[in-house]
């Protein structure tokens, strides 16, 4: 039986570090400055603190400040020219076409942004769904709740799922649920909860990873 591939988006399917992440970070800092009446250094520190503690700045804002998640995501994911900001490899299309099984994007980003990035890369058709933070009921990875929503909504057996991620913490949660884990990283270390470490998502087509997901 074929596995179910769960793909993170940012820094997994495309490189968000050069343009997109710096833009989002600036937008989030500006949002905190405006709505929490903080100066720029304090806003930046709080943004990073919440991201480290909860896996997403949004979660900290919701928990401690009652922030409206839809308002926050709308304000902080405005891009002047997204097509010029997305850095990706054209070989992605061929790699995804060769992978047997269902494929779902599982992203902490908002759905509108995730859909737009996939369309720019020309790979949206390879995925049966984009499961974004809204579908997680604003319970982002690495929290267990968002994972459980995904499994329930798509009626997935975690033993058949393969999570492909650049975030080790998100993979830790996946492994606790019984998923196969693939870490996209140049790190020389491999945590015990990581089954495979690849320097690029393109390496999936060359590794017999799917056989490790059963059920």
Short mmCIF file of C-alpha atoms in Angstrom, two decimals, residues 67-175:
data_model
loop_
_atom_site.label_atom_id
_atom_site.label_comp_id
_atom_site.label_asym_id
_atom_site.label_seq_id
_atom_site.Cartn_x
_atom_site.Cartn_y
_atom_site.Cartn_z
CA UNK A 67 -4.95 38.33 18.86
CA UNK A 68 -7.40 37.60 16.03
CA UNK A 69 -5.50 35.00 13.99
CA UNK A 70 -7.14 35.84 10.65
CA UNK A 71 -6.36 39.54 11.04
CA UNK A 72 -2.75 38.75 11.98
CA UNK A 73 -2.20 36.35 9.07
CA UNK A 74 -3.77 38.74 6.56
CA UNK A 75 -1.64 41.68 7.70
CA UNK A 76 1.65 39.78 7.90
CA UNK A 77 1.43 37.84 4.62
CA UNK A 78 1.17 40.68 2.12
CA UNK A 79 3.77 40.37 -0.62
CA UNK A 80 4.57 43.09 -3.17
CA UNK A 81 5.81 40.59 -5.75
CA UNK A 82 5.62 37.03 -4.49
CA UNK A 83 6.64 35.46 -7.80
CA UNK A 84 10.05 37.14 -7.61
CA UNK A 85 10.52 36.07 -3.98
CA UNK A 86 9.97 32.31 -4.34
CA UNK A 87 13.25 30.40 -4.76
CA UNK A 88 12.79 26.81 -5.91
CA UNK A 89 14.17 24.05 -8.11
CA UNK A 90 12.38 23.27 -11.35
CA UNK A 91 13.13 19.56 -10.79
CA UNK A 92 10.48 19.51 -8.03
CA UNK A 93 7.75 18.70 -10.55
CA UNK A 94 9.53 15.57 -11.75
CA UNK A 95 10.41 14.42 -8.23
CA UNK A 96 6.81 14.73 -7.05
CA UNK A 97 5.50 12.97 -10.15
CA UNK A 98 7.75 9.97 -9.39
CA UNK A 99 6.65 9.56 -5.76
CA UNK A 100 3.86 6.98 -5.39
CA UNK A 101 1.05 7.72 -2.95
CA UNK A 102 -1.12 10.58 -1.78
CA UNK A 103 0.52 13.95 -1.17
CA UNK A 104 -0.64 16.72 1.16
CA UNK A 105 1.00 20.04 2.00
CA UNK A 106 1.02 20.51 5.80
CA UNK A 107 2.02 24.10 6.53
CA UNK A 108 1.93 26.53 9.44
CA UNK A 109 1.37 29.30 6.92
CA UNK A 110 -2.03 30.64 5.86
CA UNK A 111 -3.81 28.80 3.07
CA UNK A 112 -3.93 31.74 0.65
CA UNK A 113 -0.16 32.14 0.86
CA UNK A 114 0.56 28.40 0.56
CA UNK A 115 -1.70 28.04 -2.47
CA UNK A 116 -0.04 31.02 -4.16
CA UNK A 117 3.48 29.65 -3.62
CA UNK A 118 2.52 26.23 -4.99
CA UNK A 119 0.95 27.82 -8.08
CA UNK A 120 4.09 29.90 -8.69
CA UNK A 121 6.19 26.73 -8.54
CA UNK A 122 3.76 24.93 -10.85
CA UNK A 123 3.33 21.96 -8.51
CA UNK A 124 -0.13 22.49 -6.99
CA UNK A 125 -1.63 19.69 -9.07
CA UNK A 126 0.54 17.11 -7.32
CA UNK A 127 -1.22 17.64 -3.97
CA UNK A 128 -4.71 16.52 -3.04
CA UNK A 129 -4.93 19.18 -0.32
CA UNK A 130 -3.17 22.14 1.26
CA UNK A 131 -3.65 21.73 5.00
CA UNK A 132 -2.75 25.15 6.37
CA UNK A 133 -2.93 26.74 9.80
CA UNK A 134 -6.62 27.60 9.36
CA UNK A 135 -7.45 23.90 8.89
CA UNK A 136 -5.42 23.18 12.03
CA UNK A 137 -7.86 25.50 13.86
CA UNK A 138 -4.82 27.77 14.45
CA UNK A 139 -2.95 25.06 16.38
CA UNK A 140 0.34 25.08 14.45
CA UNK A 141 3.11 22.51 14.42
CA UNK A 142 4.87 21.27 16.53
CA UNK A 143 1.81 21.09 18.79
CA UNK A 144 0.05 17.73 18.76
CA UNK A 145 -3.43 19.23 18.21
CA UNK A 146 -2.79 20.37 14.64
CA UNK A 147 -1.44 16.95 13.72
CA UNK A 148 -4.52 15.26 15.19
CA UNK A 149 -6.83 17.54 13.19
CA UNK A 150 -5.02 16.56 10.00
CA UNK A 151 -5.20 12.84 10.77
CA UNK A 152 -8.90 13.02 11.63
CA UNK A 153 -9.97 15.27 8.75
CA UNK A 154 -8.19 13.10 6.16
CA UNK A 155 -8.80 9.79 7.96
CA UNK A 156 -5.10 8.96 7.95
CA UNK A 157 -3.28 6.16 9.69
CA UNK A 158 -0.10 7.79 11.06
CA UNK A 159 1.85 4.59 10.43
CA UNK A 160 1.33 5.17 6.69
CA UNK A 161 2.37 8.83 6.82
CA UNK A 162 5.77 10.28 5.95
CA UNK A 163 6.39 13.84 7.16
CA UNK A 164 9.00 15.75 5.15
CA UNK A 165 10.16 18.80 7.11
CA UNK A 166 13.01 21.22 7.73
CA UNK A 167 11.96 21.62 11.39
CA UNK A 168 13.31 18.94 13.71
CA UNK A 169 10.81 19.85 16.43
CA UNK A 170 7.90 19.17 14.08
CA UNK A 171 9.41 15.79 13.24
CA UNK A 172 9.64 14.94 16.93
CA UNK A 173 5.85 15.25 17.21
CA UNK A 174 5.34 13.22 14.04
CA UNK A 175 7.52 10.40 15.36
#
